[in-house]
PDB file of C-alpha atoms in Angstrom:
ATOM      1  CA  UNK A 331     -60.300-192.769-178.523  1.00 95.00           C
ATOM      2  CA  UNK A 332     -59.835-196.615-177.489  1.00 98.00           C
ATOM      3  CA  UNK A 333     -56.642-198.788-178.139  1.00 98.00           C
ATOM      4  CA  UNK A 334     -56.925-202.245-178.480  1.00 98.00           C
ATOM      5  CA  UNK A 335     -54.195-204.806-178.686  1.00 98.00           C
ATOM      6  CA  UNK A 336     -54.913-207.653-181.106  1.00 98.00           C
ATOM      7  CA  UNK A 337     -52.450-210.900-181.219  1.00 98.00           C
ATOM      8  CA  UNK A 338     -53.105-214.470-182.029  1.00 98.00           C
ATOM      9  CA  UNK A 339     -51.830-217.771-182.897  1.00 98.00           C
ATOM     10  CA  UNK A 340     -49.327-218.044-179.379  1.00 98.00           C
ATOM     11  CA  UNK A 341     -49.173-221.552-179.807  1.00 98.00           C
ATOM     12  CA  UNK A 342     -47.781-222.314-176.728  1.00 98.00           C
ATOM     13  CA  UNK A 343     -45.984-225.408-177.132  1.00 97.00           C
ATOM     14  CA  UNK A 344     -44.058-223.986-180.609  1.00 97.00           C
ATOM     15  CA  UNK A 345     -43.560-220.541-178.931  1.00 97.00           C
ATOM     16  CA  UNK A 346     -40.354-218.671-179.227  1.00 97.00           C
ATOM     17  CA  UNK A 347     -39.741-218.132-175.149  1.00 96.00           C
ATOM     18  CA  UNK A 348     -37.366-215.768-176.384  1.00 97.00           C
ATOM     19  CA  UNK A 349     -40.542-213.174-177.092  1.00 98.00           C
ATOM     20  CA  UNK A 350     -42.348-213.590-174.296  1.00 98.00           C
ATOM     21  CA  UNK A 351     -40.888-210.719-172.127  1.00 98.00           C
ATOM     22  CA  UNK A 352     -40.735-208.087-175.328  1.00 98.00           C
ATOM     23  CA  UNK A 353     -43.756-208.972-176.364  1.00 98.00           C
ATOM     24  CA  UNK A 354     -45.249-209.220-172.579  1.00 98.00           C
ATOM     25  CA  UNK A 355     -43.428-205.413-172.432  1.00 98.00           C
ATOM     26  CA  UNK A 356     -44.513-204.084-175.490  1.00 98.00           C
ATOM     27  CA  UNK A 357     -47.950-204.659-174.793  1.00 98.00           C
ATOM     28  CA  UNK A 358     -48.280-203.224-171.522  1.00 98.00           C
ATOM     29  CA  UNK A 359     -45.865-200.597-172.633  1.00 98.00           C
ATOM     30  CA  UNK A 360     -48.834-199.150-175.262  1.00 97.00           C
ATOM     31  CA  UNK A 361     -51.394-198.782-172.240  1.00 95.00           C
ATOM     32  CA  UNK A 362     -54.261-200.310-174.669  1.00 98.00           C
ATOM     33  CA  UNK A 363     -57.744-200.496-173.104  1.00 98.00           C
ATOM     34  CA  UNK A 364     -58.303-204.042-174.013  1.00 98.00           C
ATOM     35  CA  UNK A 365     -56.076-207.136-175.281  1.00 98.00           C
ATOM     36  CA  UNK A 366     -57.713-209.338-177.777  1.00 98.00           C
ATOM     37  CA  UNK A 367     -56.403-212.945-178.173  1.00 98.00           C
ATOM     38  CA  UNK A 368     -57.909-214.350-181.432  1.00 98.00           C
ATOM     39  CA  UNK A 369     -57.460-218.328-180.752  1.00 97.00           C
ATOM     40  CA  UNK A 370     -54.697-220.335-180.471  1.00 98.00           C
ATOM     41  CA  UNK A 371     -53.296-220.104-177.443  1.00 98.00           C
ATOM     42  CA  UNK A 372     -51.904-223.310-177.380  1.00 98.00           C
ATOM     43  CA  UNK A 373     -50.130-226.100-179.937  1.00 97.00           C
ATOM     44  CA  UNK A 374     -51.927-229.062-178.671  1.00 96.00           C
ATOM     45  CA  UNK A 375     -54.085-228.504-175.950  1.00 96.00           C
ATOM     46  CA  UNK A 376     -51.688-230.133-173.129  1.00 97.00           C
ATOM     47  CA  UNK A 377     -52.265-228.382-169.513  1.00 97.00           C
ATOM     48  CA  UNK A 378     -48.607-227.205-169.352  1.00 98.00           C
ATOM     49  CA  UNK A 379     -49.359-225.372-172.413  1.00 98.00           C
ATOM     50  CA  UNK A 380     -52.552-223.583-170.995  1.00 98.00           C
ATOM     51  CA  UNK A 381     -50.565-222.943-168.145  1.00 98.00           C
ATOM     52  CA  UNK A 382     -48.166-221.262-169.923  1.00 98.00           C
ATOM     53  CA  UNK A 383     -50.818-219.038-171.808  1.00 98.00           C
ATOM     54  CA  UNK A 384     -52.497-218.089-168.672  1.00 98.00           C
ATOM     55  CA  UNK A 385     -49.905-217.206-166.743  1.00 98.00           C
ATOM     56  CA  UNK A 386     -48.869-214.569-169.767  1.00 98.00           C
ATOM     57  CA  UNK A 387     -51.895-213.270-169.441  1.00 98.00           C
ATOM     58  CA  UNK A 388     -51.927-213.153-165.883  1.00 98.00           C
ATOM     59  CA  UNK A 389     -49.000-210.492-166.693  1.00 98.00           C
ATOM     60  CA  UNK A 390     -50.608-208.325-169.115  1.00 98.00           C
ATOM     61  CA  UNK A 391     -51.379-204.810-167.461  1.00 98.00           C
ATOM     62  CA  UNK A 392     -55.035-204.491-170.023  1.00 98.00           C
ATOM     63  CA  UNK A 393     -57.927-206.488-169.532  1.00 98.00           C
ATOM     64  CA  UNK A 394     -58.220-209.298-171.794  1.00 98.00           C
ATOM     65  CA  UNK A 395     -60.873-210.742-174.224  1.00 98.00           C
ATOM     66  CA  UNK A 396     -60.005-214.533-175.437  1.00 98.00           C
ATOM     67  CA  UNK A 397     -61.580-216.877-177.616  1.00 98.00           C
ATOM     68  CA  UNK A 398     -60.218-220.547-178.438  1.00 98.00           C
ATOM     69  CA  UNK A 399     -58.333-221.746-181.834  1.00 98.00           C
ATOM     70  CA  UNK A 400     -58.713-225.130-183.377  1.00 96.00           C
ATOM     71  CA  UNK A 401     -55.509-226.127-181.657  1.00 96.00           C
ATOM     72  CA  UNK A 402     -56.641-225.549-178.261  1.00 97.00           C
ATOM     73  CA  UNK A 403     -59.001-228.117-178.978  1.00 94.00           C
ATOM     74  CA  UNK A 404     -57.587-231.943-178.074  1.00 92.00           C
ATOM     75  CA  UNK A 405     -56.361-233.035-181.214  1.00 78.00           C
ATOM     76  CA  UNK A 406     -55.529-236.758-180.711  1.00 79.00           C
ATOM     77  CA  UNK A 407     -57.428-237.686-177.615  1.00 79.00           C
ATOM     78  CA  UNK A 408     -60.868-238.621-179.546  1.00 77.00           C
ATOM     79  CA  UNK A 409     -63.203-238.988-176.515  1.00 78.00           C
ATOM     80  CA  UNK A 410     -61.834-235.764-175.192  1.00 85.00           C
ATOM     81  CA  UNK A 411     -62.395-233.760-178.340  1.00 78.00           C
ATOM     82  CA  UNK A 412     -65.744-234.850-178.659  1.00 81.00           C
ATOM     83  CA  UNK A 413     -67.228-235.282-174.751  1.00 86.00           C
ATOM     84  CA  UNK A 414     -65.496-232.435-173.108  1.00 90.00           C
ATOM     85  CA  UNK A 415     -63.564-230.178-176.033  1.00 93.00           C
ATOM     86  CA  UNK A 416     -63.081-227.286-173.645  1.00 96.00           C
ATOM     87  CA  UNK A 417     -62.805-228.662-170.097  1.00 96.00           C
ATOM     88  CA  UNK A 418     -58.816-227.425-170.043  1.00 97.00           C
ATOM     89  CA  UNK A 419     -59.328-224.039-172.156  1.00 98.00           C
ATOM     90  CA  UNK A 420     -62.192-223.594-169.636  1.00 98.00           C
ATOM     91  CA  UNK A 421     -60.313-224.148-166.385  1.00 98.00           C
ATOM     92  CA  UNK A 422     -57.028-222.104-167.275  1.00 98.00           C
ATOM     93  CA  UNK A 423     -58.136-219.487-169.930  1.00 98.00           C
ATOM     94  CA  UNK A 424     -61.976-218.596-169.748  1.00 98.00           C
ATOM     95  CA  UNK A 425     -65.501-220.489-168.801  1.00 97.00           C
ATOM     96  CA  UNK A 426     -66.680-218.438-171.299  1.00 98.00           C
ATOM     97  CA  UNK A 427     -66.177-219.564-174.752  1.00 98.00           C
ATOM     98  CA  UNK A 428     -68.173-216.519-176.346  1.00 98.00           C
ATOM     99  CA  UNK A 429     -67.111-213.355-174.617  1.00 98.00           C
ATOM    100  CA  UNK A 430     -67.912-209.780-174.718  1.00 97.00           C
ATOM    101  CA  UNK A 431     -66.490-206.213-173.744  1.00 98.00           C
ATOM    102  CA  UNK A 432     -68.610-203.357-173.654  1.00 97.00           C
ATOM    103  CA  UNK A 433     -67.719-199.678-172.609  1.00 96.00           C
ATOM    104  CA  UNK A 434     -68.561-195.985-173.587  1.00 95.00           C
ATOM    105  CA  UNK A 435     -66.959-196.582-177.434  1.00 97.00           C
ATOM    106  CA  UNK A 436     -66.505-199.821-177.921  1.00 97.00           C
ATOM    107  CA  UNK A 437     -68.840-203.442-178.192  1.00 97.00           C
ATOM    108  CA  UNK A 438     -66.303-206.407-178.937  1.00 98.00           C
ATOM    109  CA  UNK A 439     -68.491-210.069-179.501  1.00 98.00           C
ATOM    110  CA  UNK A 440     -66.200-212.913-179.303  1.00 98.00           C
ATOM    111  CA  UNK A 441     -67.172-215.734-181.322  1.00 98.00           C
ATOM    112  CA  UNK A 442     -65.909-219.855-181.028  1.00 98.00           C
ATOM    113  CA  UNK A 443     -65.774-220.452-184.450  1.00 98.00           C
ATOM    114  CA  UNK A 444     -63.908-224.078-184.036  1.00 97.00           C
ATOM    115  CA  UNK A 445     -65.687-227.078-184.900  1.00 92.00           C
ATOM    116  CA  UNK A 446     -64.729-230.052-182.833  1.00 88.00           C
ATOM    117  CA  UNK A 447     -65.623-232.806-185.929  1.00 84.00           C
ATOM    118  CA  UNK A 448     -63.819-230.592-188.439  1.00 80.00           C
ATOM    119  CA  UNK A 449     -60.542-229.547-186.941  1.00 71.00           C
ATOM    120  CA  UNK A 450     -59.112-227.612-188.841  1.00 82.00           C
ATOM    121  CA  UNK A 451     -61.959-225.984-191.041  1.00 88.00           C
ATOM    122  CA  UNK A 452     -63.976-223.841-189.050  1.00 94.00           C
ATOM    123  CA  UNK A 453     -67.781-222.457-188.668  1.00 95.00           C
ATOM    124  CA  UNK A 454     -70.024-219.511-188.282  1.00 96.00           C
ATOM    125  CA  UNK A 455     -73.176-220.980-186.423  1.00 96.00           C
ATOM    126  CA  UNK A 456     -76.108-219.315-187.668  1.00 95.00           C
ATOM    127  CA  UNK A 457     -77.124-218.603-184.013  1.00 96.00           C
ATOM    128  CA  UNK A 458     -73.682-216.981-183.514  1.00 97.00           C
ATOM    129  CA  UNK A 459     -74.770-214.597-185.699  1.00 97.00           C
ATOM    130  CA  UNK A 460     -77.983-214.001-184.105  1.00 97.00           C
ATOM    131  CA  UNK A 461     -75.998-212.948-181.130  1.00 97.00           C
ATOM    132  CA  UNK A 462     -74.145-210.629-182.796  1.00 97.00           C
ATOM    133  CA  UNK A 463     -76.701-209.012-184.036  1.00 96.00           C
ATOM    134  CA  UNK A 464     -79.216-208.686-181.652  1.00 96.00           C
ATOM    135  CA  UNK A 465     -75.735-207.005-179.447  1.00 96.00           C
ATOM    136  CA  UNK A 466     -75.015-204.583-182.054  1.00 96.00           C
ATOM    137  CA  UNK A 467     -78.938-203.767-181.916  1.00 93.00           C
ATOM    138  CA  UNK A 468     -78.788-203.199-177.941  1.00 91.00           C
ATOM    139  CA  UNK A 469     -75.276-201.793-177.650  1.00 89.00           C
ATOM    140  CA  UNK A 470     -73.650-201.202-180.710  1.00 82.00           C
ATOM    141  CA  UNK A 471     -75.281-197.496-181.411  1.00 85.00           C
ATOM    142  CA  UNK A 472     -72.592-195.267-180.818  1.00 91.00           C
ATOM    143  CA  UNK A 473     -69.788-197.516-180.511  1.00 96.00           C
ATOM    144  CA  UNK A 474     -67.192-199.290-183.177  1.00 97.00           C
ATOM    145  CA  UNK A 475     -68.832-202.333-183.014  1.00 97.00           C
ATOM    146  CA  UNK A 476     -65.783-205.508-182.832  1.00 98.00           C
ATOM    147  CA  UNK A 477     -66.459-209.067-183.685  1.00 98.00           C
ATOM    148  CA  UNK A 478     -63.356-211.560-183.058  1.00 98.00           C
ATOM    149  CA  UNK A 479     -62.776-215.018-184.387  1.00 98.00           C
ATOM    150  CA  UNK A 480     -60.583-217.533-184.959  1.00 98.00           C
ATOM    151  CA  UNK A 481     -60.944-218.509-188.253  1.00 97.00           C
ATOM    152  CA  UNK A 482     -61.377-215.823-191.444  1.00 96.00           C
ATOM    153  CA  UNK A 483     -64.284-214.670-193.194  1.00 95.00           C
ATOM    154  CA  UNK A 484     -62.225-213.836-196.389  1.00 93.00           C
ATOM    155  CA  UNK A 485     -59.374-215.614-197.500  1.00 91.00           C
ATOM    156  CA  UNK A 486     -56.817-213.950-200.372  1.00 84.00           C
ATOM    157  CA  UNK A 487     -56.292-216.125-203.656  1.00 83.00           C
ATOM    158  CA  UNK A 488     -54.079-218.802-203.083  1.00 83.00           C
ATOM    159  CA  UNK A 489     -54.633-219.551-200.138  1.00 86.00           C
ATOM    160  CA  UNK A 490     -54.881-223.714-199.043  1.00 85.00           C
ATOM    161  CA  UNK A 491     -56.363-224.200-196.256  1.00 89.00           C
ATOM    162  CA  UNK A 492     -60.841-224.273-196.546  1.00 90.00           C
ATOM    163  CA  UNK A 493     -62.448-221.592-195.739  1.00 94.00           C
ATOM    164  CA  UNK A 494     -64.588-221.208-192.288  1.00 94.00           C
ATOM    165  CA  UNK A 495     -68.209-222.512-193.359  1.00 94.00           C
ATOM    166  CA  UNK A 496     -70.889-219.694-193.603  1.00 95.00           C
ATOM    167  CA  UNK A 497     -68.334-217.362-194.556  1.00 94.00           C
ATOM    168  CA  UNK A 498     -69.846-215.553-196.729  1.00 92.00           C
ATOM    169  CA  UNK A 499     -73.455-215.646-194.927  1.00 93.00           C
ATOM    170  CA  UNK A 500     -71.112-214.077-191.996  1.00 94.00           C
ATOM    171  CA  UNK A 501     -70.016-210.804-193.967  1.00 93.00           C
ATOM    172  CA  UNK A 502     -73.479-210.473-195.489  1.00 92.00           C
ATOM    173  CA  UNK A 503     -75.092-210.503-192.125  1.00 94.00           C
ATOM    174  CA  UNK A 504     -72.462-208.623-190.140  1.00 94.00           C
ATOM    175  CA  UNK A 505     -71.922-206.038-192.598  1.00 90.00           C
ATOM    176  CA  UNK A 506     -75.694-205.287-192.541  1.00 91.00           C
ATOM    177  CA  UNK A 507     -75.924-205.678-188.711  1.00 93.00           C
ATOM    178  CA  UNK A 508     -73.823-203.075-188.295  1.00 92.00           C
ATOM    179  CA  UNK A 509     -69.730-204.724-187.670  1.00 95.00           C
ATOM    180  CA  UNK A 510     -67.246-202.526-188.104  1.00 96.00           C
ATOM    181  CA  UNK A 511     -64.168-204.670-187.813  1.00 97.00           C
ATOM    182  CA  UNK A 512     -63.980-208.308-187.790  1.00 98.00           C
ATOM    183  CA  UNK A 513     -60.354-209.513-185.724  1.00 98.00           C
ATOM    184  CA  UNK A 514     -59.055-212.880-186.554  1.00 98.00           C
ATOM    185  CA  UNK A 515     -55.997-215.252-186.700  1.00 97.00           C
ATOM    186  CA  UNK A 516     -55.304-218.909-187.957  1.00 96.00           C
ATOM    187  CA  UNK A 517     -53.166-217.930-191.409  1.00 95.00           C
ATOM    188  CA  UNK A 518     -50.376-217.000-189.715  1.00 95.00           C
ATOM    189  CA  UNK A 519     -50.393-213.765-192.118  1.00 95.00           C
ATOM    190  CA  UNK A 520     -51.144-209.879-191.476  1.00 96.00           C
ATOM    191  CA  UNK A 521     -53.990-208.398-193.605  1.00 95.00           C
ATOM    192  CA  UNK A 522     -55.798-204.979-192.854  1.00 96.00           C
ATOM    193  CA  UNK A 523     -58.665-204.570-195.933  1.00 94.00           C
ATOM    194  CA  UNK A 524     -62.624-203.880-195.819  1.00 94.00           C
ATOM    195  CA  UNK A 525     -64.486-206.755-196.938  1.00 91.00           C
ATOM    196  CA  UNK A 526     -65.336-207.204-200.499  1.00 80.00           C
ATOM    197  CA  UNK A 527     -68.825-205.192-200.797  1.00 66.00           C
ATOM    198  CA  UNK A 528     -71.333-208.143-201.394  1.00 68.00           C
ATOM    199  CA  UNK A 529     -74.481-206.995-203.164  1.00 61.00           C
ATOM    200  CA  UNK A 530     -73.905-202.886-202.030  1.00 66.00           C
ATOM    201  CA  UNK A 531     -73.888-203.683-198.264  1.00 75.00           C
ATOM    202  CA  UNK A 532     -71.613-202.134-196.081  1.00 78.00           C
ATOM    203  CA  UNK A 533     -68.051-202.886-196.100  1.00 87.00           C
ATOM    204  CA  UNK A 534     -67.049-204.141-193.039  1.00 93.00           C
ATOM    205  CA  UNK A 535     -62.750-204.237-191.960  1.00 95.00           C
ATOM    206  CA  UNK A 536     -60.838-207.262-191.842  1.00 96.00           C
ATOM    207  CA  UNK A 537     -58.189-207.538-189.563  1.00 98.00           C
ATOM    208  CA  UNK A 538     -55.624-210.427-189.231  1.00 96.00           C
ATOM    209  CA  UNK A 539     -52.662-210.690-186.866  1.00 97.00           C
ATOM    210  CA  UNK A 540     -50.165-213.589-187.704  1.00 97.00           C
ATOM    211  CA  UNK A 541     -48.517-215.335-185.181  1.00 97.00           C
ATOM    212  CA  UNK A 542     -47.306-213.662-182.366  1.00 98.00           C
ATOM    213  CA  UNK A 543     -45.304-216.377-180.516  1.00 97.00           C
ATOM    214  CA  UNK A 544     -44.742-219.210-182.525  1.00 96.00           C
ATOM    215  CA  UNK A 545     -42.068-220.786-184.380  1.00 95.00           C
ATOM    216  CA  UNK A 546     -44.338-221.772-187.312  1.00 91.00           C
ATOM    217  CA  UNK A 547     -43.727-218.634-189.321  1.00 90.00           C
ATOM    218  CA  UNK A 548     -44.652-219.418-192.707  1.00 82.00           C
ATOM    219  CA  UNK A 549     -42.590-216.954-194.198  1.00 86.00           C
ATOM    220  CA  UNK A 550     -43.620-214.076-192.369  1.00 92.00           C
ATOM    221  CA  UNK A 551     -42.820-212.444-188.849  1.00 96.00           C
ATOM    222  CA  UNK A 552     -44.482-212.815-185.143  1.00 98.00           C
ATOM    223  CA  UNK A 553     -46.222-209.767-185.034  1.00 98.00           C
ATOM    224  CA  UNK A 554     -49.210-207.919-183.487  1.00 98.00           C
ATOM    225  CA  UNK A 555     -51.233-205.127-184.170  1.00 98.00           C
ATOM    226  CA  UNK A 556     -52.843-201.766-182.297  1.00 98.00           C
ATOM    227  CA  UNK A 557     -56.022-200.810-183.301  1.00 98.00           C
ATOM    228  CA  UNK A 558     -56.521-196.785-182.060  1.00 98.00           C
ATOM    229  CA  UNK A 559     -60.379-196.254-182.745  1.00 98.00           C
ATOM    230  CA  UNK A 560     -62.151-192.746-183.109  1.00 96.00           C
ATOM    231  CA  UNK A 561     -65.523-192.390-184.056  1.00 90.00           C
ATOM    232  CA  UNK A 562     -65.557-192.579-187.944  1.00 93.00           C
ATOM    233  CA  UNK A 563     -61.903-193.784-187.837  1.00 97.00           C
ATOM    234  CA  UNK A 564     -59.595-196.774-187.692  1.00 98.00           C
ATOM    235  CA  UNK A 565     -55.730-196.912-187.706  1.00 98.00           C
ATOM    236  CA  UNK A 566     -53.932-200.177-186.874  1.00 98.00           C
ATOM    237  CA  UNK A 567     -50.477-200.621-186.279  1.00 98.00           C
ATOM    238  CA  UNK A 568     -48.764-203.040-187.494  1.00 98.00           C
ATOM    239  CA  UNK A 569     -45.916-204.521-184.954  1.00 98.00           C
ATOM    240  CA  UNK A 570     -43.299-207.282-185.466  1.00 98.00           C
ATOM    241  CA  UNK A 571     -40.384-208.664-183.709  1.00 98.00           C
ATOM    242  CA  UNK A 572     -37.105-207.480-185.035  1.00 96.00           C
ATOM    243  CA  UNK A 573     -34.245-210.362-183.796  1.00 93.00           C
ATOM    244  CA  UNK A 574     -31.672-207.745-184.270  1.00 93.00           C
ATOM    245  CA  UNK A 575     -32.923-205.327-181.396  1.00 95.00           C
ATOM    246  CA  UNK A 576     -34.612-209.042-179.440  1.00 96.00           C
ATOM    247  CA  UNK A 577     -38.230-206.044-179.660  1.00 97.00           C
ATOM    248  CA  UNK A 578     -41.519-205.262-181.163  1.00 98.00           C
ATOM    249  CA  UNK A 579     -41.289-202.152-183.341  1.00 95.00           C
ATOM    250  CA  UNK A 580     -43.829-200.488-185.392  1.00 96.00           C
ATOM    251  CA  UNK A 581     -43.585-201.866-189.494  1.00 95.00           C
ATOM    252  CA  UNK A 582     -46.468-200.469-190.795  1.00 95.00           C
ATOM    253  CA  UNK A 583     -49.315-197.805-190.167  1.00 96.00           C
ATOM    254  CA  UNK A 584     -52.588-197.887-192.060  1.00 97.00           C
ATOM    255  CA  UNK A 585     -55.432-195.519-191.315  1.00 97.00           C
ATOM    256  CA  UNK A 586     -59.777-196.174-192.203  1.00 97.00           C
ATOM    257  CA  UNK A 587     -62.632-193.844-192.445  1.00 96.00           C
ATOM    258  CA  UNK A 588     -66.034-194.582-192.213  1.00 94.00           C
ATOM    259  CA  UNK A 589     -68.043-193.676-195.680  1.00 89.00           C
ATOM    260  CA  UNK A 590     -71.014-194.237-197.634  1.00 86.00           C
ATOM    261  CA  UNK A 591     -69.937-197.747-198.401  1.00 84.00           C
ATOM    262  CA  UNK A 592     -68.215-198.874-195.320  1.00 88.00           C
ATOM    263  CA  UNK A 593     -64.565-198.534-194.194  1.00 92.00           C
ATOM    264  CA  UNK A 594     -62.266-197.387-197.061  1.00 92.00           C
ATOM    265  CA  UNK A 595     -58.982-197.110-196.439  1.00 92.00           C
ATOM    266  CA  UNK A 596     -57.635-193.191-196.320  1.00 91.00           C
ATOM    267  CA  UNK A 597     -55.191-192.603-198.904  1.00 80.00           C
ATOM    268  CA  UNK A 598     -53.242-189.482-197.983  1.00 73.00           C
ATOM    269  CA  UNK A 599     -51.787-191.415-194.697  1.00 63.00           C
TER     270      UNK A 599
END
């Protein structure tokens, strides 16, 4: 069995500084085999804000697998944002924009789904996919096989903001490449659901964490969640900040199985 930590959306620069020890704690409390940041590290991109994000996760205990948000992208300095978009995430978070884990049970792709001339809105390159598949092809047999992003493939009705170009090209061509779980952020909300089944393909599992810093709440709670991954099954754990014990606590448990159609959520837990 793996555990994975996901979080997301730290915003550093709207964070809560009041979290950062529990949730530092917490994390390397659950001895996880890999933390997974899904973008957002930072509110706008400022070097004391990636300072702040790299020096929490200088103090995380797991290894950890980062990918950039739209807001770690330099919102108001034009020639920045458009010459040199990641020179700062670069030099304090990660050279690598794109990154990947691989061991004995898991494959995690990480994908940079911002685009710098569309801030907010984000998008699925068609060669990103390519990558991902042609991993899954060379490393993904016998292992869950992760993708993380920043922005969602699926959005629930009602939801404003656009959703991430080449969406639905993305589940189509990661459900039949073989994804299991696709890791995300940017809503600020907690979801665990398979994918809609497009056209009988596979259904792969959605995953969102909130936010699990920042004061932008949106009517929910900073949370994060623990994936523990067996072969042919998923439960993720679903952990939020509680101001009345100042900790993360488990809220919610929801367990997956593998089937003929994809991952279905398992009823009797």
């Amino acid at each position: 069995m793996r555990r994975l930590v996901h979080i997301s959306d730290l915003h550093f620069g709207r964070d809560r500084p009041e979290l950062l020890e529990p949730l530092r704690e917490a994390i390397n409390k659950l001895g996880a085999d890999l933390v997974v940041i899904s973008g957002d590290l930072t509110q706008r991109a400022t070097v004391v804000q990636f300072k702040a994000a790299a020096a929490f996760i200088s103090a995380l205990a797991p290894p950890v697998l980062a990918i950039p948000g739209n807001h770690d992208l330099p919102l108001h300095n034009l020639i920045m944002r458009v010459f040199t978009p990641w020179r700062r995430y670069r030099k304090w978070i990660s050279a690598d924009l794109n990154p990947k884990f691989v061991d004995d049970e898991l494959v995690v792709v990480g994908v940079n789904t911002v685009n710098r001339f569309a801030w907010q809105q984000g998008w699925l390159r068609s060669r990103a996919l390519r990558r991902i598949s042609a991993e899954f092809s060379s490393s993904g047999k016998d292992r869950t096989c992760i993708v993380v992003v920043h922005h969602p493939l699926e959005h629930q009705p009602g939801e404003r903001k656009t959703l991430m170009r080449n969406a639905a090209l993305g589940v189509q061509v990661l459900s039949d490449c073989g994804a299991d779980v696709v890791l995300s952020g940017h809503l600020h909300s907690w979801r665990a659901d398979p994918f809609a089944i497009v056209a009988g393909r596979m259904s792969a599992l959605q995953v969102h964490a909130g936010t699990s810093l920042s004061n932008r709440l949106r009517g929910e709670v900073n949370d994060f969640n623990l994936l523990e991954i067996e072969k042919g099954r998923i439960t993720i754990r679903h952990h939020v900040f509680s101001d009345e014990t100042s900790s993360f606590t488990t809220a919610a448990s929801v367990t997956f199985d593998a089937g003929p159609q994809g991952w279905q959520r398992n009823l009797a837990t």
